[in-house]
CSV table of C-alpha atoms and ligand atoms in Angstrom, one decimal:
chain,number,residue,atom,x,y,z
A,21,UNK,CA,16.0,26.2,3.9
A,22,UNK,CA,15.5,23.7,6.7
A,23,UNK,CA,12.7,21.4,5.7
A,24,UNK,CA,11.7,20.2,9.1
A,25,UNK,CA,11.1,23.8,10.1
A,26,UNK,CA,8.6,24.6,7.4
A,27,UNK,CA,5.1,24.1,8.8
A,28,UNK,CA,2.9,21.7,6.9
A,29,UNK,CA,-0.9,21.8,6.5
A,30,UNK,CA,-3.3,19.2,5.0
A,31,UNK,CA,-6.1,20.2,2.6
A,32,UNK,CA,-8.7,17.4,2.0
A,33,UNK,CA,-11.0,18.0,-1.0
A,34,UNK,CA,-14.5,16.5,-0.8
A,35,UNK,CA,-16.2,17.3,-4.1
A,36,UNK,CA,-19.9,16.7,-3.6
A,37,UNK,CA,-22.5,19.3,-4.2
A,38,UNK,CA,-26.3,19.0,-4.4
A,39,UNK,CA,-26.4,21.5,-7.2
A,40,UNK,CA,-23.9,23.5,-9.3
A,41,UNK,CA,-24.0,27.1,-8.3
A,42,UNK,CA,-23.8,29.3,-11.5
A,43,UNK,CA,-20.8,31.4,-10.3
A,44,UNK,CA,-18.6,28.5,-9.0
A,45,UNK,CA,-15.6,27.1,-10.8
A,46,UNK,CA,-14.4,24.8,-8.0
A,47,UNK,CA,-13.7,21.1,-8.8
A,48,UNK,CA,-17.1,19.5,-7.9
A,49,UNK,CA,-19.5,16.7,-8.8
A,50,UNK,CA,-23.3,16.8,-8.5
A,51,UNK,CA,-23.5,13.0,-8.6
A,52,UNK,CA,-25.1,11.7,-5.4
A,53,UNK,CA,-22.6,10.6,-2.7
A,54,UNK,CA,-24.1,7.1,-2.7
A,55,UNK,CA,-21.5,5.4,-0.5
A,56,UNK,CA,-18.6,6.9,-2.5
A,57,UNK,CA,-17.6,8.9,0.6
A,58,UNK,CA,-16.2,5.7,2.2
A,59,UNK,CA,-14.3,4.8,-1.0
A,60,UNK,CA,-12.9,8.3,-1.3
A,61,UNK,CA,-11.8,8.3,2.3
A,62,UNK,CA,-9.8,5.1,1.6
A,63,UNK,CA,-8.2,6.7,-1.5
A,64,UNK,CA,-7.4,9.8,0.5
A,65,UNK,CA,-5.7,7.7,3.2
A,66,UNK,CA,-3.8,5.9,0.5
A,67,UNK,CA,-2.7,9.2,-1.0
A,68,UNK,CA,-1.4,10.5,2.4
A,69,UNK,CA,0.5,7.3,3.0
A,70,UNK,CA,2.0,7.5,-0.5
A,71,UNK,CA,3.1,11.0,0.2
A,72,UNK,CA,5.6,10.2,3.0
A,73,UNK,CA,8.5,11.7,1.1
A,74,UNK,CA,6.7,15.0,0.7
A,75,UNK,CA,5.6,15.0,4.4
A,76,UNK,CA,9.2,14.2,5.3
A,77,UNK,CA,8.6,13.3,9.0
A,78,UNK,CA,6.5,16.4,9.7
A,79,UNK,CA,3.1,16.6,11.3
A,80,UNK,CA,0.1,18.6,10.0
A,81,UNK,CA,-0.5,21.8,12.0
A,82,UNK,CA,-3.9,22.3,10.5
A,83,UNK,CA,-6.4,20.3,8.4
A,84,UNK,CA,-9.0,21.9,6.1
A,85,UNK,CA,-11.9,19.8,4.7
A,86,UNK,CA,-13.0,21.9,1.7
A,87,UNK,CA,-15.1,21.4,-1.3
A,88,UNK,CA,-17.4,21.0,-2.9
A,89,UNK,CA,-19.6,20.5,0.1
A,90,UNK,CA,-17.7,18.4,2.7
A,91,UNK,CA,-20.8,18.3,4.9
A,92,UNK,CA,-22.5,16.0,2.3
A,93,UNK,CA,-20.0,13.3,3.2
A,94,UNK,CA,-20.9,11.1,6.2
A,95,UNK,CA,-19.4,11.9,9.6
A,96,UNK,CA,-18.3,8.3,9.6
A,97,UNK,CA,-16.0,8.8,6.6
A,98,UNK,CA,-14.6,12.1,8.0
A,99,UNK,CA,-13.9,10.5,11.3
A,100,UNK,CA,-12.3,7.5,9.6
A,101,UNK,CA,-9.8,9.9,7.9
A,102,UNK,CA,-9.0,11.7,11.2
A,103,UNK,CA,-8.8,8.6,13.3
A,104,UNK,CA,-6.4,7.0,10.8
A,105,UNK,CA,-3.9,9.9,10.7
A,106,UNK,CA,-4.1,11.4,14.1
A,107,UNK,CA,-1.4,9.5,15.9
A,108,UNK,CA,1.2,9.5,13.2
A,109,UNK,CA,0.6,12.7,11.3
A,110,UNK,CA,-1.4,15.2,13.4
A,111,UNK,CA,-0.4,17.7,16.1
A,112,UNK,CA,-2.7,17.3,19.1
A,113,UNK,CA,-3.5,21.0,19.1
A,114,UNK,CA,-4.1,21.1,15.3
A,115,UNK,CA,-6.9,23.3,13.9
A,116,UNK,CA,-9.3,21.1,12.0
A,117,UNK,CA,-11.9,22.9,9.9
A,118,UNK,CA,-14.8,21.5,7.9
A,119,UNK,CA,-16.9,23.5,5.3
A,120,UNK,CA,-20.7,23.1,5.7
A,121,UNK,CA,-23.6,24.2,3.6
A,122,UNK,CA,-26.6,25.5,5.6
A,123,UNK,CA,-29.0,22.7,4.7
A,124,UNK,CA,-26.6,20.1,6.4
A,125,UNK,CA,-26.4,22.0,9.7
A,126,UNK,CA,-28.2,20.9,12.8
A,127,UNK,CA,-27.3,20.8,16.5
A,128,UNK,CA,-26.9,17.0,16.4
A,129,UNK,CA,-24.7,17.0,13.2
A,130,UNK,CA,-22.4,19.6,14.8
A,131,UNK,CA,-22.1,17.5,18.0
A,132,UNK,CA,-21.3,14.5,15.9
A,133,UNK,CA,-18.6,16.3,13.9
A,134,UNK,CA,-17.0,17.8,17.1
A,135,UNK,CA,-16.9,14.3,18.6
A,136,UNK,CA,-15.2,13.1,15.4
A,137,UNK,CA,-12.3,15.7,15.8
A,138,UNK,CA,-13.5,18.7,13.9
A,139,UNK,CA,-12.9,21.9,15.9
A,140,UNK,CA,-13.8,24.7,13.5
A,141,UNK,CA,-16.8,25.0,11.1
A,142,UNK,CA,-16.8,27.2,8.0
A,143,UNK,CA,-20.4,27.9,7.0
A,144,UNK,CA,-21.2,29.0,3.4
A,145,UNK,CA,-24.1,31.5,4.0
A,146,UNK,CA,-23.3,33.9,1.1
A,147,UNK,CA,-26.4,36.1,2.0
A,148,UNK,CA,-29.4,36.1,4.3
A,149,UNK,CA,-31.6,37.7,1.6
A,150,UNK,CA,-33.9,35.4,-0.4
A,151,UNK,CA,-33.6,37.7,-3.4
A,152,UNK,CA,-29.8,37.6,-3.3
A,153,UNK,CA,-29.8,33.8,-2.6
A,154,UNK,CA,-32.0,33.3,-5.7
A,155,UNK,CA,-29.8,35.6,-7.8
A,156,UNK,CA,-26.8,33.4,-6.7
A,157,UNK,CA,-28.8,30.2,-7.6
A,158,UNK,CA,-28.2,28.8,-4.1
A,159,UNK,CA,-30.1,25.7,-2.9
A,160,UNK,CA,-30.9,27.2,0.6
A,161,UNK,CA,-33.0,30.1,1.7
A,162,UNK,CA,-32.9,32.8,4.4
A,163,UNK,CA,-34.7,30.6,7.0
A,164,UNK,CA,-32.2,27.7,6.7
A,165,UNK,CA,-29.3,30.2,6.8
A,166,UNK,CA,-30.6,31.7,10.0
A,167,UNK,CA,-31.2,28.3,11.6
A,168,UNK,CA,-27.7,27.1,10.7
A,169,UNK,CA,-26.1,30.3,12.0
A,170,UNK,CA,-28.0,29.8,15.3
A,171,UNK,CA,-26.7,26.3,15.6
A,172,UNK,CA,-23.1,27.6,15.4
A,173,UNK,CA,-23.4,29.9,18.4
A,174,UNK,CA,-20.7,29.2,20.9
A,175,UNK,CA,-18.8,27.0,18.3
A,176,UNK,CA,-15.5,28.0,16.9
A,177,UNK,CA,-16.7,29.0,13.4
A,178,UNK,CA,-16.5,31.2,10.4
A,179,UNK,CA,-19.0,32.4,7.8
A,180,UNK,CA,-18.6,33.1,4.1
A,181,UNK,CA,-20.5,36.0,2.6
A,182,UNK,CA,-20.5,37.2,-1.0
A,183,UNK,CA,-21.0,40.8,-2.0
A,184,UNK,CA,-21.5,42.5,-5.3
A,185,UNK,CA,-24.5,40.1,-6.0
A,186,UNK,CA,-27.2,41.1,-8.6
A,187,UNK,CA,-30.0,43.1,-6.9
A,188,UNK,CA,-27.8,43.7,-3.8
A,189,UNK,CA,-27.8,47.2,-2.4
A,190,UNK,CA,-25.7,48.7,0.4
A,191,UNK,CA,-28.7,48.5,2.6
A,192,UNK,CA,-29.4,44.7,2.0
A,193,UNK,CA,-25.6,44.1,2.5
A,194,UNK,CA,-25.7,45.9,5.8
A,195,UNK,CA,-28.6,43.6,6.9
A,196,UNK,CA,-26.5,40.6,6.1
A,197,UNK,CA,-23.5,41.8,8.1
A,198,UNK,CA,-25.7,42.8,11.1
A,199,UNK,CA,-27.0,39.2,11.3
A,200,UNK,CA,-23.5,37.9,11.6
A,201,UNK,CA,-22.5,40.5,14.2
A,202,UNK,CA,-25.6,39.7,16.3
A,203,UNK,CA,-24.7,36.0,16.2
A,204,UNK,CA,-21.3,36.5,17.8
A,205,UNK,CA,-19.5,34.6,15.0
A,206,UNK,CA,-15.8,35.3,15.5
A,207,UNK,CA,-14.5,35.0,12.0
A,208,UNK,CA,-15.8,36.1,8.6
A,209,UNK,CA,-14.7,35.7,5.0
A,210,UNK,CA,-16.0,38.4,2.7
A,211,UNK,CA,-15.7,37.7,-1.0
A,212,UNK,CA,-16.6,40.0,-3.9
A,213,UNK,CA,-18.5,38.0,-6.5
A,214,UNK,CA,-16.0,37.1,-9.3
A,215,UNK,CA,-17.2,36.1,-12.7
A,216,UNK,CA,-15.1,33.1,-13.5
A,217,UNK,CA,-14.7,31.8,-17.1
A,218,UNK,CA,-16.4,28.4,-17.6
A,219,UNK,CA,-19.3,29.3,-15.3
A,220,UNK,CA,-22.9,30.0,-16.2
A,221,UNK,CA,-22.6,33.6,-14.9
A,222,UNK,CA,-19.8,34.2,-17.5
A,223,UNK,CA,-22.2,33.6,-20.3
A,224,UNK,CA,-25.1,35.5,-18.8
A,225,UNK,CA,-26.0,39.3,-18.9
A,226,UNK,CA,-25.9,40.2,-15.2
A,227,UNK,CA,-27.0,43.5,-13.6
A,228,UNK,CA,-24.3,43.8,-11.0
A,229,UNK,CA,-24.0,46.7,-8.5
A,230,UNK,CA,-21.9,49.6,-9.9
A,231,UNK,CA,-18.3,50.3,-8.9
A,232,UNK,CA,-19.6,53.1,-6.7
A,233,UNK,CA,-22.0,50.7,-4.9
A,234,UNK,CA,-19.2,48.2,-4.4
A,235,UNK,CA,-17.0,50.9,-2.8
A,236,UNK,CA,-19.9,51.8,-0.5
A,237,UNK,CA,-20.4,48.2,0.5
A,238,UNK,CA,-16.7,47.8,1.3
A,239,UNK,CA,-16.7,51.0,3.4
A,240,UNK,CA,-19.8,49.8,5.3
A,241,UNK,CA,-18.1,46.5,6.0
A,242,UNK,CA,-15.0,48.2,7.3
A,243,UNK,CA,-16.9,50.6,9.6
A,244,UNK,CA,-19.4,48.1,10.9
A,245,UNK,CA,-16.9,45.3,11.5
A,246,UNK,CA,-14.3,47.5,13.1
A,247,UNK,CA,-16.9,49.0,15.4
A,248,UNK,CA,-17.9,45.5,16.5
A,249,UNK,CA,-14.4,44.2,17.3
A,250,UNK,CA,-13.4,42.5,14.1
A,251,UNK,CA,-10.1,43.2,12.5
A,252,UNK,CA,-9.2,42.7,8.8
A,253,UNK,CA,-6.1,40.6,8.7
A,254,UNK,CA,-6.1,39.6,5.0
A,255,UNK,CA,-7.8,40.8,1.8
A,256,UNK,CA,-11.0,38.8,2.5
A,257,UNK,CA,-10.6,37.8,6.1
A,258,UNK,CA,-11.9,39.4,9.3
A,259,UNK,CA,-11.7,38.1,12.8
A,260,UNK,CA,-12.0,38.9,16.5
A,261,UNK,CA,-8.5,38.8,18.1
A,262,UNK,CA,-7.1,35.3,18.3
A,263,UNK,CA,-9.5,33.7,15.9
A,264,UNK,CA,-7.5,34.2,12.7
A,265,UNK,CA,-7.6,31.1,10.4
A,266,UNK,CA,-4.3,29.2,11.2
A,267,UNK,CA,-4.8,27.1,8.1
A,268,UNK,CA,-5.0,30.1,5.7
A,269,UNK,CA,-2.3,32.0,7.5
A,270,UNK,CA,0.0,29.0,6.7
A,271,UNK,CA,-0.7,29.5,3.0
A,272,UNK,CA,0.0,33.2,3.1
A,273,UNK,CA,3.1,32.8,5.2
A,274,UNK,CA,4.4,30.5,2.5
A,275,UNK,CA,4.2,27.3,4.6
A,276,UNK,CA,3.8,24.0,2.9
A,277,UNK,CA,0.5,22.2,2.3
A,278,UNK,CA,-0.4,18.7,1.0
A,279,UNK,CA,-3.6,18.5,-1.0
A,280,UNK,CA,-5.5,15.2,-1.1
A,281,UNK,CA,-8.7,14.4,-2.9
A,282,UNK,CA,-9.7,15.0,-6.6
A,283,UNK,CA,-8.4,18.3,-8.0
A,284,UNK,CA,-6.6,19.4,-4.8
A,285,UNK,CA,-3.5,21.6,-4.9
A,286,UNK,CA,-0.2,21.2,-3.1
A,287,UNK,CA,2.9,23.3,-2.4
A,288,UNK,CA,5.9,21.4,-1.0
A,289,UNK,CA,9.5,22.5,-0.3
A,290,UNK,CA,12.6,20.4,0.1
A,291,UNK,CA,16.3,21.1,0.3
A,292,UNK,CA,16.5,21.5,-3.5
A,293,UNK,CA,13.3,23.0,-4.7
A,294,UNK,CA,9.8,24.3,-4.1
A,295,UNK,CA,7.1,22.5,-6.2
A,296,UNK,CA,3.4,23.1,-6.8
A,297,UNK,CA,1.2,20.3,-8.3
A,298,UNK,CA,-2.4,19.1,-8.2
A,299,UNK,CA,-4.3,15.8,-8.1
A,300,UNK,CA,-6.3,14.7,-11.1
A,301,UNK,CA,-9.9,16.0,-11.1
A,302,UNK,CA,-12.3,13.1,-12.0
A,303,UNK,CA,-13.6,11.5,-8.8
A,304,UNK,CA,-13.6,7.9,-10.0
A,305,UNK,CA,-10.2,8.3,-11.6
A,306,UNK,CA,-8.8,9.7,-8.3
A,307,UNK,CA,-10.4,6.8,-6.3
A,308,UNK,CA,-8.6,4.3,-8.6
A,309,UNK,CA,-5.3,6.1,-8.8
A,310,UNK,CA,-4.3,9.2,-6.8
A,311,UNK,CA,-2.2,10.6,-9.6
A,312,UNK,CA,-0.5,14.0,-9.5
A,313,UNK,CA,-0.3,16.4,-12.5
A,314,UNK,CA,0.8,19.9,-13.6
A,315,UNK,CA,3.9,19.7,-11.5
A,316,UNK,CA,5.8,23.1,-11.5
A,317,UNK,CA,9.1,24.0,-10.1
A,318,UNK,CA,8.8,27.4,-8.4
A,319,UNK,CA,12.1,29.3,-8.8
A,320,UNK,CA,13.7,32.6,-9.7
A,321,UNK,CA,11.2,35.1,-11.0
A,322,UNK,CA,8.2,32.8,-10.4
A,323,UNK,CA,9.2,32.4,-6.8
A,324,UNK,CA,9.4,36.1,-6.3
A,325,UNK,CA,5.9,36.5,-7.7
A,326,UNK,CA,4.5,33.6,-5.8
A,327,UNK,CA,5.9,35.0,-2.5
A,328,UNK,CA,4.5,38.4,-3.2
A,329,UNK,CA,1.1,37.1,-4.1
A,330,UNK,CA,0.9,35.3,-0.7
A,331,UNK,CA,2.8,37.4,1.8
A,332,UNK,CA,1.4,40.7,0.7
A,333,UNK,CA,-2.1,39.6,1.3
A,334,UNK,CA,-1.5,39.7,5.1
A,335,UNK,CA,-2.7,43.1,6.3
A,336,UNK,CA,0.0,45.1,8.1
A,337,UNK,CA,2.6,42.5,7.1
A,338,UNK,CA,4.7,40.1,9.1
A,339,UNK,CA,8.2,39.8,10.6
A,340,UNK,CA,10.7,38.3,8.3
A,341,UNK,CA,11.3,35.5,10.7
A,342,UNK,CA,7.6,34.5,10.4
A,343,UNK,CA,7.9,33.9,6.7
A,344,UNK,CA,8.2,30.1,6.4
A,345,UNK,CA,11.0,30.2,3.9
A,346,UNK,CA,14.2,32.2,3.4
A,347,UNK,CA,13.5,35.2,1.2
A,348,UNK,CA,15.7,35.2,-2.0
A,349,UNK,CA,18.0,38.1,-2.7
A,350,UNK,CA,16.1,38.8,-6.0
A,351,UNK,CA,12.8,39.2,-4.0
A,352,UNK,CA,14.5,41.5,-1.4
A,353,UNK,CA,15.9,43.7,-4.2
A,354,UNK,CA,12.4,44.1,-5.8
A,355,UNK,CA,11.0,44.6,-2.3
A,356,UNK,CA,13.4,47.6,-1.6
A,357,UNK,CA,12.1,49.3,-4.8
A,358,UNK,CA,8.6,49.0,-3.3
A,359,UNK,CA,9.8,50.5,0.0
A,360,UNK,CA,11.4,53.5,-1.9
A,361,UNK,CA,8.0,54.0,-3.7
A,362,UNK,CA,6.1,54.0,-0.4
A,363,UNK,CA,4.2,50.9,-1.3
A,364,UNK,CA,5.9,48.4,1.0
A,365,UNK,CA,6.7,48.5,4.7
A,366,UNK,CA,10.3,49.2,5.8
A,367,UNK,CA,10.5,47.2,9.1
A,368,UNK,CA,8.2,44.3,8.2
A,369,UNK,CA,7.3,42.3,5.1
A,370,UNK,CA,4.0,43.7,3.9
A,371,UNK,CA,2.3,46.6,2.1
A,372,UNK,CA,1.8,50.1,3.3
A,373,UNK,CA,-1.8,51.5,3.4
A,374,UNK,CA,-1.3,52.8,-0.1
A,375,UNK,CA,0.3,49.6,-1.4
A,376,UNK,CA,-2.5,47.5,0.1
A,377,UNK,CA,-5.2,49.7,-1.4
A,378,UNK,CA,-3.7,49.0,-4.9
A,379,UNK,CA,-2.4,45.5,-4.1
A,380,UNK,CA,-2.5,44.2,-7.7
A,381,UNK,CA,-0.4,47.0,-8.9
A,382,UNK,CA,2.0,46.6,-5.9
A,383,UNK,CA,2.5,42.9,-6.8
A,384,UNK,CA,3.5,44.0,-10.3
A,385,UNK,CA,6.8,45.1,-8.7
A,386,UNK,CA,7.8,41.5,-8.5
A,387,UNK,CA,7.1,40.5,-12.1
B,579,SAM,C1,-15.3,26.2,-2.3
B,579,SAM,S1,-16.6,27.2,-1.8
B,579,SAM,C2,-17.3,25.9,-0.7
B,579,SAM,C3,-18.2,26.3,0.3
B,579,SAM,C4,-19.6,25.7,0.2
B,579,SAM,N1,-19.7,24.6,-0.7
B,579,SAM,C5,-20.6,26.7,-0.1
B,579,SAM,O1,-20.9,26.9,-1.3
B,579,SAM,O2,-21.2,27.3,0.8
B,579,SAM,C6,-15.9,28.3,-0.7
B,579,SAM,C7,-16.4,29.7,-0.8
B,579,SAM,O3,-15.9,30.4,-1.9
B,579,SAM,C8,-16.8,31.5,-2.2
B,579,SAM,N2,-16.9,31.5,-3.7
B,579,SAM,C9,-17.0,30.5,-4.5
B,579,SAM,N3,-17.1,31.0,-5.8
B,579,SAM,C10,-17.1,32.3,-5.7
B,579,SAM,C11,-17.1,33.4,-6.7
B,579,SAM,N4,-17.2,33.1,-8.0
B,579,SAM,N5,-17.0,34.7,-6.3
B,579,SAM,C12,-16.8,34.9,-4.9
B,579,SAM,N6,-16.8,34.0,-4.0
B,579,SAM,C13,-16.9,32.7,-4.4
B,579,SAM,C14,-18.1,31.3,-1.5
B,579,SAM,O4,-18.2,32.3,-0.5
B,579,SAM,C15,-17.9,29.9,-0.8
B,579,SAM,O5,-18.5,29.8,0.4
B,580,SF4,S1,-20.4,27.4,-4.2
B,580,SF4,FE1,-20.3,25.6,-2.8
B,580,SF4,S2,-22.2,24.5,-3.1
B,580,SF4,FE2,-22.0,25.9,-4.8
B,580,SF4,S3,-21.1,24.6,-6.4
B,580,SF4,FE3,-19.4,25.7,-5.4
B,580,SF4,S4,-18.7,24.3,-3.9
B,580,SF4,FE4,-20.8,23.6,-4.5
């Protein structure tokens, strides 16, 4: 494994949220920003500079500011991070994405962010129906979602939608999707609502759409999006040709990523081993000391599973030379069994139509 050949991305976690959504289990704080964005930016820069051994002379091919709600941080603090790393650590043509919540979007704010070096916006719409937004406990309404979507016209951007929401019907979902298609947004992430332990939704009786309705919704998405020039390239990701997320593709191709900010995750390879670890979660603790925790060596069986869980998400697979790491013999042996069973592709690394339809079962081949 040649380290300088493994592409490296940067994930920057900005944890602020106005309110805690009852379905969300991300590492967030609802404490007001109150100037702490500048302090966190300094801690993040310190963290990057202390990670030189992990970066090992490479430059970041993509950066993703995720959250939390990164758009609650000031443009000044985001610009400060980008300005401080761009010469030394960043490819000129890097994809630089920032997640925004609808209430923070305006034409002026977008202009400011583009000037600061952001070149892709990810907007958390979730739904355009007031009923569904209320069911999700969101702090924005249909009107502010529509306004924010309009502000993104002509900007390289992506929208997050959730389906399988309480009170959602195939008809109301179709209306959501049509809004995005009309707006000419070139990328979409479509997530089925998952009920995560340690969330308010986990403890609540919810009247979620039936399995049958979910299947209907998924079929509507497929038909409507394909008819309008979007292609599914990953389990939850749809894009017009050439607008696939380069940052996420690096995760799924098993590239490296350095996570900075409280609670962020990293995966780094070197000549001897592949490791995953995360930064401590408390904001103040991280600002004081950018400590890593939960370090795991990924080897043998764990590596086979990790590879399968990432690579097989890519629809229609990829050429073996596009996998960021050398595939171990044990992985290839299990892979061949999948080929024999008609679940995995013969000429590429990826799942067949049948294997993709039952992806969780297909991944079991690697356990
Ligand atoms: C980390 S969130 C940050 C985005 C932004 N703060 C927002 O809420 O719009 C990224 C995306 O994950 C999705 N998400 C979060 N929790 C989810 C859940 N329990 N089920 C399905 N999707 C979820 C949402 O679509 C959200 O936009
Ligand atoms: S879904 Fe977004 S806004 Fe809501 S709590 Fe999670 S990160 Fe914050």
